[in-house]
PDB file of C-alpha atoms in Angstrom:
ATOM      1  CA  MET A   1     172.744 118.783  90.474  1.00 96.00           C
ATOM      2  CA  LYS A   2     169.966 118.841  91.811  1.00 97.00           C
ATOM      3  CA  PHE A   3     168.357 116.798  94.944  1.00 98.00           C
ATOM      4  CA  ALA A   4     165.122 115.964  96.443  1.00 98.00           C
ATOM      5  CA  VAL A   5     165.149 114.697  99.894  1.00 98.00           C
ATOM      6  CA  ILE A   6     161.305 113.362 100.148  1.00 98.00           C
ATOM      7  CA  VAL A   7     159.370 114.359 103.366  1.00 98.00           C
ATOM      8  CA  PHE A   8     156.919 111.893 104.791  1.00 98.00           C
ATOM      9  CA  PRO A   9     154.379 112.508 107.737  1.00 97.00           C
ATOM     10  CA  GLY A  10     157.053 110.630 110.433  1.00 97.00           C
ATOM     11  CA  SER A  11     160.424 111.054 108.534  1.00 97.00           C
ATOM     12  CA  ASN A  12     163.213 111.879 110.906  1.00 97.00           C
ATOM     13  CA  CYS A  13     166.057 111.748 109.106  1.00 98.00           C
ATOM     14  CA  ASP A  14     165.231 114.120 106.191  1.00 98.00           C
ATOM     15  CA  ILE A  15     167.257 116.922 107.428  1.00 98.00           C
ATOM     16  CA  ASP A  16     170.567 114.784 108.011  1.00 98.00           C
ATOM     17  CA  CYS A  17     170.043 113.681 104.430  1.00 98.00           C
ATOM     18  CA  TYR A  18     169.848 117.226 103.495  1.00 98.00           C
ATOM     19  CA  LYS A  19     172.230 118.679 105.338  1.00 98.00           C
ATOM     20  CA  ALA A  20     174.645 115.858 104.248  1.00 98.00           C
ATOM     21  CA  VAL A  21     174.186 117.056 100.604  1.00 98.00           C
ATOM     22  CA  GLU A  22     175.176 120.540 101.778  1.00 97.00           C
ATOM     23  CA  ASP A  23     177.774 119.496 103.777  1.00 97.00           C
ATOM     24  CA  THR A  24     179.834 116.767 101.391  1.00 98.00           C
ATOM     25  CA  ILE A  25     178.632 118.180  97.652  1.00 98.00           C
ATOM     26  CA  GLY A  26     177.805 121.882  97.978  1.00 97.00           C
ATOM     27  CA  GLN A  27     175.112 120.709  95.706  1.00 97.00           C
ATOM     28  CA  PRO A  28     171.176 122.173  95.499  1.00 98.00           C
ATOM     29  CA  VAL A  29     168.853 120.022  97.461  1.00 98.00           C
ATOM     30  CA  ASP A  30     164.941 120.602  98.486  1.00 98.00           C
ATOM     31  CA  TYR A  31     162.159 119.207 101.374  1.00 98.00           C
ATOM     32  CA  VAL A  32     160.031 117.372  99.135  1.00 98.00           C
ATOM     33  CA  TRP A  33     156.755 117.161 100.630  1.00 98.00           C
ATOM     34  CA  HIS A  34     154.456 113.830 100.253  1.00 97.00           C
ATOM     35  CA  THR A  35     152.174 115.156  98.386  1.00 97.00           C
ATOM     36  CA  ALA A  36     153.999 116.068  95.429  1.00 97.00           C
ATOM     37  CA  THR A  37     152.950 115.401  92.162  1.00 97.00           C
ATOM     38  CA  ASP A  38     156.116 116.591  89.677  1.00 97.00           C
ATOM     39  CA  LEU A  39     159.671 115.399  90.360  1.00 98.00           C
ATOM     40  CA  SER A  40     161.096 116.615  87.026  1.00 97.00           C
ATOM     41  CA  SER A  41     163.292 119.201  88.160  1.00 97.00           C
ATOM     42  CA  TYR A  42     165.986 116.857  90.269  1.00 98.00           C
ATOM     43  CA  ASP A  43     168.753 114.375  89.073  1.00 97.00           C
ATOM     44  CA  ALA A  44     168.985 112.007  92.462  1.00 98.00           C
ATOM     45  CA  ILE A  45     165.956 111.529  95.211  1.00 98.00           C
ATOM     46  CA  LEU A  46     166.742 111.072  98.370  1.00 98.00           C
ATOM     47  CA  VAL A  47     164.301 108.827 100.435  1.00 98.00           C
ATOM     48  CA  PRO A  48     165.120 109.241 103.981  1.00 98.00           C
ATOM     49  CA  GLY A  49     164.675 107.096 107.326  1.00 98.00           C
ATOM     50  CA  GLY A  50     162.385 107.699 109.846  1.00 97.00           C
ATOM     51  CA  PHE A  51     158.828 105.924 110.571  1.00 97.00           C
ATOM     52  CA  SER A  52     156.756 107.060 107.805  1.00 96.00           C
ATOM     53  CA  TYR A  53     152.572 107.362 108.809  1.00 95.00           C
ATOM     54  CA  GLY A  54     154.125 106.105 112.069  1.00 95.00           C
ATOM     55  CA  ASP A  55     155.282 102.771 110.929  1.00 94.00           C
ATOM     56  CA  TYR A  56     151.447 101.642 110.867  1.00 95.00           C
ATOM     57  CA  LEU A  57     150.184  97.720 108.965  1.00 95.00           C
ATOM     58  CA  ARG A  58     154.330  97.794 108.209  1.00 96.00           C
ATOM     59  CA  CYS A  59     157.512 100.193 107.312  1.00 96.00           C
ATOM     60  CA  GLY A  60     156.482 101.677 104.602  1.00 96.00           C
ATOM     61  CA  ALA A  61     153.436  99.974 103.652  1.00 96.00           C
ATOM     62  CA  ILE A  62     151.451 103.156 103.429  1.00 96.00           C
ATOM     63  CA  ALA A  63     154.542 105.835 102.463  1.00 97.00           C
ATOM     64  CA  ARG A  64     153.999 103.440  99.207  1.00 96.00           C
ATOM     65  CA  PHE A  65     150.719 104.786  98.378  1.00 96.00           C
ATOM     66  CA  ALA A  66     151.912 108.362  99.132  1.00 97.00           C
ATOM     67  CA  PRO A  67     151.515 110.929  96.323  1.00 97.00           C
ATOM     68  CA  VAL A  68     155.102 111.462  95.220  1.00 98.00           C
ATOM     69  CA  MET A  69     155.741 107.994  95.094  1.00 98.00           C
ATOM     70  CA  ASN A  70     154.296 108.118  91.371  1.00 97.00           C
ATOM     71  CA  GLU A  71     157.197 110.533  90.784  1.00 98.00           C
ATOM     72  CA  VAL A  72     159.437 108.647  92.561  1.00 98.00           C
ATOM     73  CA  ILE A  73     158.939 105.353  90.508  1.00 98.00           C
ATOM     74  CA  LYS A  74     158.561 107.790  87.210  1.00 98.00           C
ATOM     75  CA  ALA A  75     162.204 108.910  88.031  1.00 98.00           C
ATOM     76  CA  ALA A  76     163.445 105.520  88.977  1.00 98.00           C
ATOM     77  CA  GLU A  77     162.334 104.630  85.222  1.00 98.00           C
ATOM     78  CA  GLN A  78     163.734 107.412  83.647  1.00 97.00           C
ATOM     79  CA  GLY A  79     167.822 106.209  85.592  1.00 97.00           C
ATOM     80  CA  LYS A  80     167.814 108.968  87.915  1.00 97.00           C
ATOM     81  CA  PHE A  81     169.057 108.614  90.348  1.00 98.00           C
ATOM     82  CA  VAL A  82     167.357 107.289  93.770  1.00 98.00           C
ATOM     83  CA  LEU A  83     168.844 106.218  97.141  1.00 98.00           C
ATOM     84  CA  GLY A  84     166.059 104.610  99.932  1.00 98.00           C
ATOM     85  CA  ILE A  85     168.393 104.682 103.743  1.00 98.00           C
ATOM     86  CA  CYS A  86     166.680 103.008 106.976  1.00 98.00           C
ATOM     87  CA  ASN A  87     162.658 103.938 106.400  1.00 98.00           C
ATOM     88  CA  GLY A  88     164.012 105.307 102.708  1.00 98.00           C
ATOM     89  CA  PHE A  89     164.370 101.296 102.100  1.00 98.00           C
ATOM     90  CA  GLN A  90     161.967  99.442 103.445  1.00 98.00           C
ATOM     91  CA  VAL A  91     159.128 102.243 101.527  1.00 98.00           C
ATOM     92  CA  LEU A  92     161.588 101.467  98.115  1.00 98.00           C
ATOM     93  CA  THR A  93     160.546  97.555  98.702  1.00 98.00           C
ATOM     94  CA  GLU A  94     157.521  98.371  99.138  1.00 97.00           C
ATOM     95  CA  ALA A  95     157.125 100.391  96.613  1.00 97.00           C
ATOM     96  CA  GLY A  96     158.363  97.288  94.089  1.00 97.00           C
ATOM     97  CA  LEU A  97     161.733  99.247  92.897  1.00 98.00           C
ATOM     98  CA  LEU A  98     163.831  96.972  94.948  1.00 98.00           C
ATOM     99  CA  PRO A  99     163.270  92.905  95.875  1.00 98.00           C
ATOM    100  CA  GLY A 100     162.311  91.354  98.836  1.00 98.00           C
ATOM    101  CA  ALA A 101     160.835  92.618 102.041  1.00 98.00           C
ATOM    102  CA  LEU A 102     163.063  93.461 105.690  1.00 97.00           C
ATOM    103  CA  LEU A 103     161.545  91.692 108.614  1.00 95.00           C
ATOM    104  CA  ARG A 104     161.883  92.722 112.215  1.00 95.00           C
ATOM    105  CA  ASN A 105     165.582  91.842 113.824  1.00 96.00           C
ATOM    106  CA  ASN A 106     166.224  88.217 114.949  1.00 93.00           C
ATOM    107  CA  SER A 107     167.444  89.951 118.054  1.00 92.00           C
ATOM    108  CA  MET A 108     164.102  91.956 118.164  1.00 92.00           C
ATOM    109  CA  LYS A 109     166.102  94.792 119.302  1.00 94.00           C
ATOM    110  CA  PHE A 110     166.073  98.167 117.864  1.00 97.00           C
ATOM    111  CA  ARG A 111     169.818  98.390 117.262  1.00 97.00           C
ATOM    112  CA  CYS A 112     171.561 101.813 116.979  1.00 97.00           C
ATOM    113  CA  HIS A 113     175.405 101.651 116.753  1.00 97.00           C
ATOM    114  CA  SER A 114     178.493 101.993 114.451  1.00 96.00           C
ATOM    115  CA  ALA A 115     178.182  99.329 111.985  1.00 98.00           C
ATOM    116  CA  LEU A 116     181.443  98.077 110.112  1.00 98.00           C
ATOM    117  CA  LEU A 117     180.368  97.451 106.070  1.00 98.00           C
ATOM    118  CA  GLU A 118     182.006  95.625 103.404  1.00 98.00           C
ATOM    119  CA  VAL A 119     181.534  97.712  99.829  1.00 98.00           C
ATOM    120  CA  VAL A 120     180.854  94.765  97.641  1.00 98.00           C
ATOM    121  CA  ASN A 121     179.652  96.864  94.723  1.00 98.00           C
ATOM    122  CA  ASN A 122     182.050  99.840  94.430  1.00 97.00           C
ATOM    123  CA  ASN A 123     180.722  99.980  90.599  1.00 96.00           C
ATOM    124  CA  THR A 124     177.687 101.735  90.981  1.00 97.00           C
ATOM    125  CA  VAL A 125     176.375 105.407  90.702  1.00 97.00           C
ATOM    126  CA  PHE A 126     176.272 105.076  94.639  1.00 98.00           C
ATOM    127  CA  THR A 127     179.412 103.853  95.614  1.00 98.00           C
ATOM    128  CA  ASN A 128     182.191 104.562  92.708  1.00 98.00           C
ATOM    129  CA  GLN A 129     184.539 106.367  95.364  1.00 98.00           C
ATOM    130  CA  TYR A 130     185.193 103.144  97.327  1.00 98.00           C
ATOM    131  CA  SER A 131     187.685 100.531  96.430  1.00 98.00           C
ATOM    132  CA  GLN A 132     185.859  96.963  96.090  1.00 97.00           C
ATOM    133  CA  GLY A 133     185.648  95.199  98.780  1.00 97.00           C
ATOM    134  CA  GLU A 134     186.985  98.329 101.541  1.00 98.00           C
ATOM    135  CA  ILE A 135     185.755  98.029 105.635  1.00 98.00           C
ATOM    136  CA  ILE A 136     183.832 101.403 106.085  1.00 98.00           C
ATOM    137  CA  ASP A 137     181.678 102.595 109.450  1.00 98.00           C
ATOM    138  CA  ILE A 138     178.694 104.113 109.253  1.00 98.00           C
ATOM    139  CA  PRO A 139     176.155 103.555 111.524  1.00 98.00           C
ATOM    140  CA  ILE A 140     172.335 102.233 111.704  1.00 98.00           C
ATOM    141  CA  ALA A 141     169.460 103.331 113.648  1.00 98.00           C
ATOM    142  CA  HIS A 142     166.755 100.043 113.347  1.00 98.00           C
ATOM    143  CA  GLY A 143     164.169  97.564 114.384  1.00 97.00           C
ATOM    144  CA  GLU A 144     162.988  95.722 111.322  1.00 97.00           C
ATOM    145  CA  GLY A 145     166.190  95.499 108.835  1.00 98.00           C
ATOM    146  CA  ASN A 146     166.533  92.158 108.372  1.00 97.00           C
ATOM    147  CA  TYR A 147     166.428  91.804 104.977  1.00 98.00           C
ATOM    148  CA  TYR A 148     165.029  89.131 103.075  1.00 97.00           C
ATOM    149  CA  CYS A 149     164.362  87.261  99.794  1.00 97.00           C
ATOM    150  CA  ASP A 150     163.528  83.560  98.124  1.00 96.00           C
ATOM    151  CA  ASP A 151     166.335  81.376  96.639  1.00 96.00           C
ATOM    152  CA  GLU A 152     166.278  82.758  93.190  1.00 97.00           C
ATOM    153  CA  THR A 153     165.512  87.069  94.021  1.00 98.00           C
ATOM    154  CA  LEU A 154     169.127  86.090  96.031  1.00 98.00           C
ATOM    155  CA  ALA A 155     170.599  84.239  92.816  1.00 98.00           C
ATOM    156  CA  GLN A 156     169.461  87.093  91.118  1.00 98.00           C
ATOM    157  CA  LEU A 157     170.910  89.475  93.283  1.00 98.00           C
ATOM    158  CA  LYS A 158     174.160  87.898  93.020  1.00 98.00           C
ATOM    159  CA  ALA A 159     174.298  87.379  89.144  1.00 98.00           C
ATOM    160  CA  ASN A 160     173.306  91.328  88.583  1.00 97.00           C
ATOM    161  CA  ASN A 161     176.049  92.223  91.078  1.00 97.00           C
ATOM    162  CA  GLN A 162     173.098  93.590  92.960  1.00 98.00           C
ATOM    163  CA  ILE A 163     174.649  93.386  96.483  1.00 98.00           C
ATOM    164  CA  VAL A 164     175.861  97.142  97.210  1.00 98.00           C
ATOM    165  CA  PHE A 165     176.639  96.966 100.737  1.00 98.00           C
ATOM    166  CA  ARG A 166     177.365  93.649 103.017  1.00 98.00           C
ATOM    167  CA  TYR A 167     177.653  93.955 107.237  1.00 98.00           C
ATOM    168  CA  LYS A 168     181.486  92.754 107.671  1.00 97.00           C
ATOM    169  CA  ALA A 169     181.471  88.958 108.438  1.00 93.00           C
ATOM    170  CA  GLY A 170     180.870  87.971 112.396  1.00 95.00           C
ATOM    171  CA  ALA A 171     178.960  91.279 112.486  1.00 96.00           C
ATOM    172  CA  ASN A 172     175.477  90.981 111.577  1.00 98.00           C
ATOM    173  CA  PRO A 173     173.264  93.250 113.313  1.00 98.00           C
ATOM    174  CA  ASN A 174     169.647  91.815 112.148  1.00 97.00           C
ATOM    175  CA  GLY A 175     170.276  88.765 111.039  1.00 96.00           C
ATOM    176  CA  SER A 176     169.742  89.520 107.444  1.00 97.00           C
ATOM    177  CA  LEU A 177     170.431  87.051 104.476  1.00 97.00           C
ATOM    178  CA  GLU A 178     173.747  87.147 103.924  1.00 97.00           C
ATOM    179  CA  ASP A 179     174.486  89.883 106.013  1.00 98.00           C
ATOM    180  CA  ILE A 180     173.370  92.253 102.950  1.00 98.00           C
ATOM    181  CA  ALA A 181     173.048  95.588 104.465  1.00 98.00           C
ATOM    182  CA  GLY A 182     172.053  97.183 100.662  1.00 98.00           C
ATOM    183  CA  ILE A 183     171.019  96.346  97.518  1.00 98.00           C
ATOM    184  CA  SER A 184     170.238  97.661  94.025  1.00 98.00           C
ATOM    185  CA  ASN A 185     167.705  97.852  91.286  1.00 98.00           C
ATOM    186  CA  GLU A 186     169.350  95.143  87.654  1.00 97.00           C
ATOM    187  CA  ARG A 187     170.031  98.603  86.702  1.00 97.00           C
ATOM    188  CA  GLY A 188     172.029  99.894  89.490  1.00 97.00           C
ATOM    189  CA  ASN A 189     170.482 103.807  89.753  1.00 98.00           C
ATOM    190  CA  VAL A 190     168.324 102.674  92.827  1.00 98.00           C
ATOM    191  CA  VAL A 191     169.615 101.618  96.442  1.00 98.00           C
ATOM    192  CA  GLY A 192     168.714 101.080  99.071  1.00 98.00           C
ATOM    193  CA  MET A 193     170.927 100.394 102.453  1.00 98.00           C
ATOM    194  CA  MET A 194     169.463  99.769 106.208  1.00 98.00           C
ATOM    195  CA  PRO A 195     172.832 101.836 107.500  1.00 98.00           C
ATOM    196  CA  HIS A 196     172.882 105.599 107.574  1.00 98.00           C
ATOM    197  CA  PRO A 197     175.867 107.616 105.384  1.00 98.00           C
ATOM    198  CA  GLU A 198     174.405 110.357 106.393  1.00 98.00           C
ATOM    199  CA  ARG A 199     174.686 110.368 109.804  1.00 98.00           C
ATOM    200  CA  ALA A 200     179.291 109.572 108.579  1.00 98.00           C
ATOM    201  CA  VAL A 201     179.929 113.192 106.942  1.00 97.00           C
ATOM    202  CA  ASN A 202     181.853 114.403 109.465  1.00 96.00           C
ATOM    203  CA  GLN A 203     184.646 113.349 112.433  1.00 95.00           C
ATOM    204  CA  LEU A 204     182.884 114.994 114.916  1.00 95.00           C
ATOM    205  CA  LEU A 205     179.816 112.859 114.170  1.00 92.00           C
ATOM    206  CA  GLY A 206     182.959 109.927 114.915  1.00 94.00           C
ATOM    207  CA  SER A 207     183.007 108.736 111.162  1.00 97.00           C
ATOM    208  CA  GLU A 208     183.265 109.966 107.740  1.00 97.00           C
ATOM    209  CA  ASP A 209     182.673 106.746 105.510  1.00 98.00           C
ATOM    210  CA  GLY A 210     179.531 108.022 104.364  1.00 98.00           C
ATOM    211  CA  LYS A 211     180.924 111.359 102.483  1.00 98.00           C
ATOM    212  CA  ARG A 212     182.092 109.477  99.870  1.00 98.00           C
ATOM    213  CA  MET A 213     177.987 108.202  98.817  1.00 98.00           C
ATOM    214  CA  PHE A 214     177.623 111.166  98.253  1.00 98.00           C
ATOM    215  CA  THR A 215     180.982 112.647  96.109  1.00 98.00           C
ATOM    216  CA  SER A 216     179.662 109.098  94.271  1.00 98.00           C
ATOM    217  CA  ILE A 217     176.696 110.437  93.090  1.00 98.00           C
ATOM    218  CA  LEU A 218     177.923 113.738  91.823  1.00 97.00           C
ATOM    219  CA  ASN A 219     180.966 111.973  90.263  1.00 96.00           C
ATOM    220  CA  ALA A 220     178.556 109.669  88.558  1.00 96.00           C
ATOM    221  CA  TRP A 221     176.284 112.458  87.865  1.00 96.00           C
ATOM    222  CA  ARG A 222     179.123 114.356  85.917  1.00 94.00           C
ATOM    223  CA  GLU A 223     180.293 111.816  84.140  1.00 93.00           C
ATOM    224  CA  GLN A 224     177.034 110.862  82.280  1.00 91.00           C
ATOM    225  CA  HIS A 225     176.910 114.821  82.011  1.00 89.00           C
ATOM    226  CA  GLY A 226     179.972 115.448  80.820  1.00 81.00           C
ATOM    227  CA  ALA A 227     181.040 117.636  82.984  1.00 68.00           C
ATOM    228  CA  ALA A 228     184.142 117.766  85.306  1.00 58.00           C
ATOM    229  CA  VAL A 229     184.958 114.987  87.950  1.00 52.00           C
ATOM    230  CA  ASN A 230     184.845 115.786  91.327  1.00 52.00           C
ATOM    231  CA  GLY A 231     188.135 114.556  92.636  1.00 47.00           C
TER     232      GLY A 231
ATOM    233  CA  MET B   1     129.480  93.173 105.329  1.00 94.00           C
ATOM    234  CA  LYS B   2     131.927  92.374 107.980  1.00 96.00           C
ATOM    235  CA  ALA B   3     135.240  90.944 106.486  1.00 97.00           C
ATOM    236  CA  THR B   4     138.226  89.213 108.572  1.00 98.00           C
ATOM    237  CA  VAL B   5     141.641  89.314 107.178  1.00 98.00           C
ATOM    238  CA  TYR B   6     144.294  87.167 108.461  1.00 98.00           C
ATOM    239  CA  VAL B   7     147.700  88.375 107.559  1.00 97.00           C
ATOM    240  CA  THR B   8     150.614  85.805 108.777  1.00 95.00           C
ATOM    241  CA  ILE B   9     154.138  85.598 107.903  1.00 94.00           C
ATOM    242  CA  LYS B  10     155.173  82.577 105.200  1.00 95.00           C
ATOM    243  CA  GLN B  11     156.053  79.350 107.049  1.00 92.00           C
ATOM    244  CA  ASN B  12     159.363  79.326 105.162  1.00 91.00           C
ATOM    245  CA  VAL B  13     160.205  82.855 106.375  1.00 93.00           C
ATOM    246  CA  LEU B  14     161.965  83.501 110.040  1.00 88.00           C
ATOM    247  CA  ASP B  15     159.429  85.141 112.932  1.00 91.00           C
ATOM    248  CA  PRO B  16     161.636  86.839 114.794  1.00 89.00           C
ATOM    249  CA  GLN B  17     158.556  87.338 117.211  1.00 89.00           C
ATOM    250  CA  GLY B  18     157.072  84.239 117.003  1.00 93.00           C
ATOM    251  CA  SER B  19     160.360  82.916 118.412  1.00 91.00           C
ATOM    252  CA  ALA B  20     160.584  85.019 121.198  1.00 91.00           C
ATOM    253  CA  VAL B  21     156.914  84.255 122.219  1.00 95.00           C
ATOM    254  CA  GLN B  22     158.296  80.980 121.903  1.00 96.00           C
ATOM    255  CA  GLY B  23     160.881  81.043 124.287  1.00 94.00           C
ATOM    256  CA  ALA B  24     159.193  83.018 126.907  1.00 95.00           C
ATOM    257  CA  LEU B  25     156.629  80.319 126.961  1.00 97.00           C
ATOM    258  CA  HIS B  26     159.373  77.856 127.703  1.00 97.00           C
ATOM    259  CA  SER B  27     160.892  79.549 130.286  1.00 96.00           C
ATOM    260  CA  MET B  28     157.247  79.850 132.013  1.00 97.00           C
ATOM    261  CA  GLY B  29     157.209  76.346 132.439  1.00 97.00           C
ATOM    262  CA  PHE B  30     154.474  75.793 128.986  1.00 98.00           C
ATOM    263  CA  ASP B  31     156.927  72.942 127.638  1.00 97.00           C
ATOM    264  CA  GLU B  32     154.237  72.004 125.493  1.00 98.00           C
ATOM    265  CA  VAL B  33     154.764  74.883 122.781  1.00 97.00           C
ATOM    266  CA  GLY B  34     155.903  73.925 119.929  1.00 96.00           C
ATOM    267  CA  LYS B  35     156.073  76.714 117.079  1.00 93.00           C
ATOM    268  CA  VAL B  36     154.995  80.148 117.752  1.00 94.00           C
ATOM    269  CA  ARG B  37     153.785  81.906 115.024  1.00 93.00           C
ATOM    270  CA  ILE B  38     152.310  85.952 115.245  1.00 94.00           C
ATOM    271  CA  GLY B  39     150.708  87.174 112.681  1.00 96.00           C
ATOM    272  CA  LYS B  40     147.775  90.410 112.531  1.00 97.00           C
ATOM    273  CA  TYR B  41     144.435  90.430 112.452  1.00 97.00           C
ATOM    274  CA  LEU B  42     142.021  92.841 110.871  1.00 98.00           C
ATOM    275  CA  GLU B  43     138.111  94.023 110.806  1.00 98.00           C
ATOM    276  CA  LEU B  44     137.115  95.266 108.255  1.00 98.00           C
ATOM    277  CA  GLU B  45     133.028  96.674 107.620  1.00 97.00           C
ATOM    278  CA  LEU B  46     132.085  96.549 103.982  1.00 97.00           C
ATOM    279  CA  ASN B  47     129.876  99.142 102.577  1.00 96.00           C
ATOM    280  CA  THR B  48     128.026  96.593  99.942  1.00 94.00           C
ATOM    281  CA  THR B  49     126.152  93.524  99.589  1.00 94.00           C
ATOM    282  CA  ASP B  50     127.145  92.291  96.524  1.00 95.00           C
ATOM    283  CA  ARG B  51     129.729  89.171  98.345  1.00 96.00           C
ATOM    284  CA  ALA B  52     131.086  88.301  94.812  1.00 96.00           C
ATOM    285  CA  GLU B  53     132.413  92.062  94.470  1.00 96.00           C
ATOM    286  CA  ALA B  54     133.125  91.876  98.438  1.00 97.00           C
ATOM    287  CA  GLU B  55     135.709  89.083  97.587  1.00 97.00           C
ATOM    288  CA  SER B  56     137.412  90.468  94.609  1.00 97.00           C
ATOM    289  CA  ARG B  57     137.849  93.958  95.824  1.00 97.00           C
ATOM    290  CA  LEU B  58     138.869  92.250  99.323  1.00 97.00           C
ATOM    291  CA  LYS B  59     141.384  89.975  97.469  1.00 98.00           C
ATOM    292  CA  ALA B  60     143.073  93.334  95.901  1.00 98.00           C
ATOM    293  CA  MET B  61     142.981  94.831  98.952  1.00 98.00           C
ATOM    294  CA  CYS B  62     144.962  92.622 100.546  1.00 98.00           C
ATOM    295  CA  GLU B  63     147.757  91.994  97.604  1.00 97.00           C
ATOM    296  CA  LYS B  64     148.458  95.724  97.424  1.00 96.00           C
ATOM    297  CA  LEU B  65     148.164  96.970 100.852  1.00 97.00           C
ATOM    298  CA  LEU B  66     146.912  94.611 103.808  1.00 98.00           C
ATOM    299  CA  ALA B  67     150.144  91.735 103.076  1.00 98.00           C
ATOM    300  CA  ASN B  68     153.752  92.228 101.535  1.00 97.00           C
ATOM    301  CA  THR B  69     153.026  88.759  99.975  1.00 96.00           C
ATOM    302  CA  VAL B  70     157.176  88.666  99.450  1.00 95.00           C
ATOM    303  CA  VAL B  71     157.110  87.500 103.276  1.00 96.00           C
ATOM    304  CA  GLU B  72     153.418  87.210 104.162  1.00 97.00           C
ATOM    305  CA  ASP B  73     150.067  84.750 103.428  1.00 97.00           C
ATOM    306  CA  TYR B  74     146.719  86.122 103.807  1.00 98.00           C
ATOM    307  CA  ARG B  75     143.042  84.773 103.742  1.00 98.00           C
ATOM    308  CA  PHE B  76     140.258  86.234 104.527  1.00 98.00           C
ATOM    309  CA  GLU B  77     136.472  85.638 106.156  1.00 97.00           C
ATOM    310  CA  LEU B  78     132.633  87.647 105.160  1.00 96.00           C
ATOM    311  CA  GLU B  79     130.247  87.632 107.025  1.00 93.00           C
ATOM    312  CA  GLY B  80     126.490  89.097 106.699  1.00 83.00           C
TER     313      GLY B  80
END
C-alpha cells in the first residue's frame, strides 16, 4: 500500500506524517509537492498540518487551489483514502471534500496540548482498530479548529454516521459544534480531523493512541484488496 | 476600475474575535457598545472598463476564493 504526504509551502507536519507511516505500518510513503499533477500511483493521501500559504485569507483557502488538489479530489472520487489532519482538515473543507468550516477557537487562543477524544464511529477505513466509544488521547495544536456547519448539514452528518471523533464531554478545546473533532464524507473514504494522530504513535511522545489510525488504514486496504489482514 | 470587497461572518455564526473586542471595549468603559462583528476589507484593482463584466467576475472571485460562503457573506463596490 502506497502513501502520499502532500507538502504545501508552509506545511509543517509533513515529516511527522511520513515518519508515522514508516514507524507504524512500514509501508512505502512519498512526499508529494503541491505542484504535482499525478497521484495515480498512491492508495492513500495524507494532507498534513501546518500553515499552508501562511494561512493567508483563510486557513486552507489558497492551498485548496494548488495544482495537486485537483488530483486529491480525483483520488477521493475514485474511493481512495484521504486523511486531512489539522490544516489538512481545513484544506479539505475549503475544497468541498468535507462539509462545514473551521472557525477561530472560541477562546481566541492557539490550543496546543493533549486532548481526549471519543471514537464515535469505528466503522470507517480510518478507525476500524478502535472500539466504539473508546476514549483516546491525541494531541491538538490549532487556533482555528472550531468546527461549524448549518443545522441541515449537522442532521446529515448524524444520519450518515459521519461524525468520527468528538472531544470528550466537558473537554471541548475550541467551541466546535457538538464537540466535533473529526468527520468523514458520506462515502467514508475521506476524513478530516483537528487532532494529530501522527504525533501520538509512541509512548515517548506521550501517547501511542494514534498508531491504530494507521493500522486501521492498512487493514481496510488489505481487506479491500484481498490480502492478509494486519494483526 | 477599483473594487472594494467586504467579507463578514454570517449573522448566525459565532464571531469569537468580535466577542473578544466587545469584551475589551466594555472593560474600557465603552458600555454603549452592543454586538461587534469583525470582517475583512479588500481593495482590488481591475484591469477592465466593462462594469457588467467586472461585476460578474468579482462575484466569481468572491464565491470561489475571497469568501467561504459556508460561514461568510460578502458584498462589493465598484468605482471608476
